[in-house]
């Protein structure tokens, strides 16, 4: 029996509409290099990760400018949604992975991921029957609006976590869970819909998703502070 391997799958085929730049945000420079290169480097350097796959959109010319990283391959099979990009990536690697290999799906737009977080996630999840994800406990007081910009209710935050990535599940189970779910924004929700409970592993605010123009400055501060 061979031990399961740990594979990184990075969906990077979005357009970055909320960032509002002409170039998709993951290819725009951040702290000295295209944003996506930060996580490609982190995974490629990780002694725990066996292979890295990046799902890109075949239409983008920016891909040609990315350098080669060891054990890393681009998959030109981006889909219309994040969910579809991940499904296409999982299908593209089906022949080269084992059904029980762990896949760590990580957003190209979270450049703050580091080796300690990868190590922690793997340590907590590798023996879990379902899988798990990095997430952070919500710190703000949360309001539910009436739909018209007025607070209707304060939602107790004790059990609320904000999901991050990587989200780590076994290849075959992940592919089948994603294929049988409609419109989900992360991997874990596909398992939740089947009544399963992915493990929540505390991540870090530094691993936030660069989404709005204001986020770039904060991401650069974090990345420069780390270098
Ligand atoms: N993604 C993808 N394929 C898509 C949409 C998104 O691979 N069709 C990827 C993005 O490239 C990103 C990650 O999924 O790395 C998280 O998505 P998000 O931050 O929402 O990026 P975009 O969808 O590009 O941005 P926006 O929602 O603002 O358009
Ligand atoms: Mg999106």
Short mmCIF file of N, CA and C in Angstrom, two decimals, residues 88-193:
data_model
loop_
_atom_site.label_atom_id
_atom_site.label_comp_id
_atom_site.label_asym_id
_atom_site.label_seq_id
_atom_site.Cartn_x
_atom_site.Cartn_y
_atom_site.Cartn_z
N UNK A 88 -12.49 20.85 -13.64
CA UNK A 88 -11.68 20.60 -14.84
C UNK A 88 -10.25 20.21 -14.48
N UNK A 89 -9.70 20.88 -13.46
CA UNK A 89 -8.34 20.56 -13.03
C UNK A 89 -8.26 19.16 -12.45
N UNK A 90 -9.22 18.80 -11.62
CA UNK A 90 -9.22 17.46 -11.01
C UNK A 90 -9.34 16.38 -12.08
N UNK A 91 -10.16 16.64 -13.11
CA UNK A 91 -10.30 15.66 -14.21
C UNK A 91 -9.00 15.55 -15.00
N UNK A 92 -8.34 16.69 -15.22
CA UNK A 92 -7.12 16.70 -16.03
C UNK A 92 -5.99 15.89 -15.39
N UNK A 93 -6.01 15.77 -14.06
CA UNK A 93 -4.91 15.05 -13.39
C UNK A 93 -5.31 13.63 -12.96
N UNK A 94 -6.53 13.23 -13.32
CA UNK A 94 -7.07 11.94 -12.87
C UNK A 94 -6.12 10.77 -13.13
N UNK A 95 -5.48 10.76 -14.31
CA UNK A 95 -4.62 9.62 -14.66
C UNK A 95 -3.33 9.58 -13.85
N UNK A 96 -2.91 10.71 -13.32
CA UNK A 96 -1.62 10.73 -12.63
C UNK A 96 -1.71 10.79 -11.10
N UNK A 97 -2.92 10.77 -10.56
CA UNK A 97 -3.05 10.75 -9.10
C UNK A 97 -3.84 9.52 -8.67
N UNK A 98 -3.67 9.17 -7.39
CA UNK A 98 -4.41 8.07 -6.80
C UNK A 98 -5.73 8.60 -6.27
N UNK A 99 -6.76 7.75 -6.22
CA UNK A 99 -8.07 8.22 -5.74
C UNK A 99 -7.99 8.81 -4.33
N UNK A 100 -7.08 8.30 -3.51
CA UNK A 100 -6.98 8.76 -2.13
C UNK A 100 -5.91 9.82 -1.90
N UNK A 101 -5.25 10.26 -2.95
CA UNK A 101 -4.30 11.37 -2.78
C UNK A 101 -5.05 12.60 -2.29
N UNK A 102 -4.41 13.34 -1.39
CA UNK A 102 -5.03 14.57 -0.88
C UNK A 102 -4.78 15.70 -1.86
N UNK A 103 -5.82 16.48 -2.16
CA UNK A 103 -5.67 17.65 -3.01
C UNK A 103 -5.91 18.90 -2.16
N UNK A 104 -4.94 19.81 -2.16
CA UNK A 104 -5.08 21.08 -1.44
C UNK A 104 -5.44 22.14 -2.47
N UNK A 105 -6.71 22.53 -2.50
CA UNK A 105 -7.16 23.54 -3.46
C UNK A 105 -6.91 24.91 -2.85
N UNK A 106 -6.14 25.74 -3.56
CA UNK A 106 -5.80 27.06 -3.00
C UNK A 106 -5.97 28.18 -4.03
N UNK A 107 -6.67 29.24 -3.64
CA UNK A 107 -6.89 30.39 -4.52
C UNK A 107 -5.58 31.07 -4.90
N UNK A 108 -5.41 31.35 -6.18
CA UNK A 108 -4.25 32.13 -6.63
C UNK A 108 -4.25 33.51 -5.96
N UNK A 109 -5.44 33.96 -5.55
CA UNK A 109 -5.60 35.30 -4.99
C UNK A 109 -5.35 35.35 -3.48
N UNK A 110 -4.75 34.31 -2.91
CA UNK A 110 -4.37 34.34 -1.48
C UNK A 110 -2.85 34.18 -1.39
N UNK A 111 -2.10 35.25 -1.74
CA UNK A 111 -0.64 35.13 -1.79
C UNK A 111 0.01 35.00 -0.41
N UNK A 112 -0.76 35.23 0.68
CA UNK A 112 -0.18 35.22 2.02
C UNK A 112 0.01 33.84 2.63
N UNK A 113 -0.32 32.78 1.89
CA UNK A 113 -0.13 31.42 2.43
C UNK A 113 1.36 31.18 2.71
N UNK A 114 1.65 30.50 3.84
CA UNK A 114 3.07 30.20 4.11
C UNK A 114 3.23 28.72 4.52
N UNK A 115 4.47 28.33 4.72
CA UNK A 115 4.77 26.91 5.00
C UNK A 115 4.16 26.43 6.30
N UNK A 116 4.13 27.31 7.32
CA UNK A 116 3.55 26.90 8.60
C UNK A 116 2.07 26.56 8.46
N UNK A 117 1.35 27.34 7.67
CA UNK A 117 -0.09 27.07 7.48
C UNK A 117 -0.31 25.76 6.71
N UNK A 118 0.52 25.51 5.70
CA UNK A 118 0.40 24.26 4.94
C UNK A 118 0.65 23.08 5.88
N UNK A 119 1.69 23.20 6.68
CA UNK A 119 2.06 22.12 7.59
C UNK A 119 0.95 21.86 8.63
N UNK A 120 0.40 22.95 9.16
CA UNK A 120 -0.67 22.83 10.16
C UNK A 120 -1.91 22.17 9.56
N UNK A 121 -2.31 22.62 8.37
CA UNK A 121 -3.49 22.04 7.72
C UNK A 121 -3.31 20.54 7.51
N UNK A 122 -2.16 20.16 6.94
CA UNK A 122 -1.91 18.74 6.67
C UNK A 122 -1.90 17.94 7.96
N UNK A 123 -1.26 18.48 9.00
CA UNK A 123 -1.18 17.74 10.27
C UNK A 123 -2.56 17.49 10.87
N UNK A 124 -3.46 18.47 10.78
CA UNK A 124 -4.78 18.32 11.38
C UNK A 124 -5.73 17.48 10.53
N UNK A 125 -5.52 17.46 9.22
CA UNK A 125 -6.53 16.88 8.34
C UNK A 125 -6.15 15.49 7.79
N UNK A 126 -4.86 15.13 7.80
CA UNK A 126 -4.43 13.91 7.09
C UNK A 126 -5.09 12.64 7.62
N UNK A 127 -5.56 12.62 8.86
CA UNK A 127 -6.24 11.44 9.40
C UNK A 127 -7.75 11.63 9.51
N UNK A 128 -8.26 12.72 8.94
CA UNK A 128 -9.70 12.99 9.03
C UNK A 128 -10.43 12.18 7.96
N UNK A 129 -11.57 11.59 8.31
CA UNK A 129 -12.30 10.80 7.31
C UNK A 129 -12.89 11.65 6.18
N UNK A 130 -13.12 12.95 6.42
CA UNK A 130 -13.75 13.79 5.40
C UNK A 130 -12.71 14.69 4.71
N UNK A 131 -12.04 15.52 5.48
CA UNK A 131 -11.11 16.50 4.93
C UNK A 131 -11.25 17.76 5.76
N UNK A 132 -10.68 18.87 5.29
CA UNK A 132 -10.79 20.09 6.08
C UNK A 132 -10.26 21.30 5.35
N UNK A 133 -10.28 22.42 6.06
CA UNK A 133 -9.92 23.68 5.44
C UNK A 133 -9.35 24.64 6.47
N UNK A 134 -8.57 25.61 5.99
CA UNK A 134 -8.17 26.72 6.85
C UNK A 134 -9.35 27.69 6.93
N UNK A 135 -9.54 28.27 8.09
CA UNK A 135 -10.62 29.24 8.29
C UNK A 135 -10.25 30.07 9.52
N UNK A 136 -10.84 31.26 9.62
CA UNK A 136 -10.56 32.09 10.81
C UNK A 136 -11.86 32.43 11.53
N UNK A 137 -11.83 32.35 12.88
CA UNK A 137 -13.02 32.73 13.64
C UNK A 137 -13.37 34.19 13.33
N UNK A 138 -14.66 34.47 13.16
CA UNK A 138 -15.10 35.83 12.86
C UNK A 138 -14.89 36.72 14.08
N UNK A 139 -14.30 37.90 13.88
CA UNK A 139 -14.02 38.79 15.02
C UNK A 139 -15.00 39.96 15.11
N UNK A 140 -15.62 40.31 14.01
CA UNK A 140 -16.53 41.45 14.03
C UNK A 140 -17.90 41.07 14.58
N UNK A 141 -18.66 42.07 15.03
CA UNK A 141 -20.07 41.85 15.35
C UNK A 141 -20.82 41.79 14.03
N UNK A 142 -21.60 40.75 13.85
CA UNK A 142 -22.22 40.49 12.54
C UNK A 142 -23.69 40.89 12.54
N UNK A 143 -24.09 41.68 11.55
CA UNK A 143 -25.47 42.12 11.42
C UNK A 143 -26.14 41.45 10.23
N UNK A 144 -27.39 41.07 10.40
CA UNK A 144 -28.18 40.67 9.25
C UNK A 144 -29.04 41.86 8.85
N UNK A 145 -28.98 42.24 7.57
CA UNK A 145 -29.73 43.42 7.15
C UNK A 145 -31.15 43.02 6.75
N UNK A 146 -31.99 44.02 6.66
CA UNK A 146 -33.37 43.75 6.19
C UNK A 146 -33.43 43.73 4.67
N UNK A 147 -32.25 43.81 4.04
CA UNK A 147 -32.20 43.82 2.58
C UNK A 147 -32.22 45.23 2.03
N UNK A 148 -32.39 46.23 2.92
CA UNK A 148 -32.45 47.63 2.50
C UNK A 148 -31.57 48.50 3.39
N UNK A 149 -30.36 48.02 3.70
CA UNK A 149 -29.37 48.80 4.45
C UNK A 149 -29.76 49.18 5.87
N UNK A 150 -30.63 48.43 6.50
CA UNK A 150 -30.91 48.62 7.92
C UNK A 150 -30.66 47.32 8.66
N UNK A 151 -30.07 47.45 9.85
CA UNK A 151 -29.78 46.24 10.64
C UNK A 151 -31.08 45.69 11.23
N UNK A 152 -31.29 44.40 11.02
CA UNK A 152 -32.49 43.77 11.52
C UNK A 152 -32.16 42.92 12.74
N UNK A 153 -30.91 42.39 12.76
CA UNK A 153 -30.56 41.44 13.80
C UNK A 153 -29.05 41.35 13.94
N UNK A 154 -28.59 41.07 15.17
CA UNK A 154 -27.18 40.76 15.39
C UNK A 154 -27.04 39.25 15.48
N UNK A 155 -26.18 38.70 14.63
CA UNK A 155 -26.03 37.25 14.56
C UNK A 155 -24.92 36.83 15.52
N UNK A 156 -25.18 35.93 16.47
CA UNK A 156 -24.11 35.51 17.39
C UNK A 156 -22.93 34.95 16.60
N UNK A 157 -21.72 35.42 16.95
CA UNK A 157 -20.57 35.02 16.11
C UNK A 157 -19.81 33.83 16.67
N UNK A 158 -20.23 33.33 17.85
CA UNK A 158 -19.45 32.27 18.51
C UNK A 158 -19.09 31.10 17.58
N UNK A 159 -20.03 30.69 16.75
CA UNK A 159 -19.76 29.52 15.91
C UNK A 159 -19.46 29.89 14.46
N UNK A 160 -19.20 31.18 14.21
CA UNK A 160 -18.97 31.59 12.82
C UNK A 160 -17.48 31.64 12.48
N UNK A 161 -17.13 31.05 11.37
CA UNK A 161 -15.76 31.06 10.85
C UNK A 161 -15.80 31.56 9.42
N UNK A 162 -14.78 32.32 9.01
CA UNK A 162 -14.66 32.73 7.61
C UNK A 162 -13.74 31.73 6.91
N UNK A 163 -14.24 31.12 5.85
CA UNK A 163 -13.47 30.08 5.16
C UNK A 163 -12.33 30.69 4.37
N UNK A 164 -11.18 30.01 4.42
CA UNK A 164 -10.04 30.37 3.58
C UNK A 164 -9.72 29.17 2.69
N UNK A 165 -8.57 29.21 2.07
CA UNK A 165 -8.01 28.04 1.41
C UNK A 165 -6.56 27.95 1.91
N UNK A 166 -5.85 26.81 1.77
CA UNK A 166 -6.27 25.60 1.09
C UNK A 166 -7.43 24.87 1.77
N UNK A 167 -8.20 24.17 0.91
CA UNK A 167 -9.21 23.24 1.37
C UNK A 167 -8.74 21.87 0.87
N UNK A 168 -8.70 20.92 1.78
CA UNK A 168 -7.96 19.67 1.53
C UNK A 168 -8.90 18.47 1.58
N UNK A 169 -9.05 17.80 0.45
CA UNK A 169 -9.94 16.63 0.35
C UNK A 169 -9.29 15.58 -0.54
N UNK A 170 -9.77 14.34 -0.44
CA UNK A 170 -9.22 13.27 -1.28
C UNK A 170 -9.73 13.42 -2.71
N UNK A 171 -8.85 13.12 -3.67
CA UNK A 171 -9.13 13.43 -5.07
C UNK A 171 -10.49 12.93 -5.56
N UNK A 172 -10.75 11.63 -5.42
CA UNK A 172 -11.97 11.07 -6.00
C UNK A 172 -13.23 11.60 -5.30
N UNK A 173 -13.14 11.70 -3.97
CA UNK A 173 -14.30 12.20 -3.22
C UNK A 173 -14.58 13.66 -3.56
N UNK A 174 -13.50 14.43 -3.73
CA UNK A 174 -13.68 15.85 -4.04
C UNK A 174 -14.32 16.02 -5.42
N UNK A 175 -13.81 15.28 -6.39
CA UNK A 175 -14.37 15.40 -7.74
C UNK A 175 -15.85 15.03 -7.74
N UNK A 176 -16.19 13.94 -7.07
CA UNK A 176 -17.59 13.54 -7.10
C UNK A 176 -18.46 14.50 -6.30
N UNK A 177 -17.96 15.03 -5.19
CA UNK A 177 -18.76 16.00 -4.41
C UNK A 177 -19.00 17.28 -5.22
N UNK A 178 -17.97 17.77 -5.91
CA UNK A 178 -18.13 19.01 -6.68
C UNK A 178 -19.06 18.81 -7.87
N UNK A 179 -18.98 17.61 -8.48
CA UNK A 179 -19.82 17.36 -9.65
C UNK A 179 -21.29 17.23 -9.29
N UNK A 180 -21.56 16.90 -8.02
CA UNK A 180 -22.98 16.73 -7.67
C UNK A 180 -23.54 17.93 -6.91
N UNK A 181 -22.80 19.06 -6.87
CA UNK A 181 -23.31 20.26 -6.20
C UNK A 181 -23.51 21.39 -7.21
N UNK A 182 -24.52 22.21 -6.97
CA UNK A 182 -24.77 23.36 -7.84
C UNK A 182 -24.29 24.63 -7.14
N UNK A 183 -23.70 25.53 -7.90
CA UNK A 183 -23.28 26.86 -7.44
C UNK A 183 -22.77 26.94 -6.01
N UNK A 184 -21.57 26.46 -5.82
CA UNK A 184 -20.92 26.58 -4.52
C UNK A 184 -19.65 27.42 -4.70
N UNK A 185 -19.22 28.08 -3.63
CA UNK A 185 -18.05 28.95 -3.76
C UNK A 185 -16.82 28.36 -3.09
N UNK A 186 -16.96 27.21 -2.42
CA UNK A 186 -15.76 26.53 -1.95
C UNK A 186 -15.99 25.02 -1.95
N UNK A 187 -14.91 24.29 -1.74
CA UNK A 187 -14.98 22.82 -1.79
C UNK A 187 -15.76 22.27 -0.60
N UNK A 188 -15.51 22.87 0.60
CA UNK A 188 -16.12 22.33 1.81
C UNK A 188 -17.64 22.28 1.71
N UNK A 189 -18.25 23.29 1.08
CA UNK A 189 -19.72 23.30 1.04
C UNK A 189 -20.27 22.11 0.26
N UNK A 190 -19.51 21.59 -0.69
CA UNK A 190 -19.97 20.41 -1.42
C UNK A 190 -20.10 19.21 -0.46
N UNK A 191 -19.19 19.13 0.50
CA UNK A 191 -19.25 18.04 1.49
C UNK A 191 -20.34 18.30 2.53
N UNK A 192 -20.47 19.58 2.93
CA UNK A 192 -21.52 19.92 3.91
C UNK A 192 -22.89 19.54 3.36
N UNK A 193 -23.09 19.75 2.07
CA UNK A 193 -24.40 19.42 1.47
C UNK A 193 -24.68 17.92 1.50
#
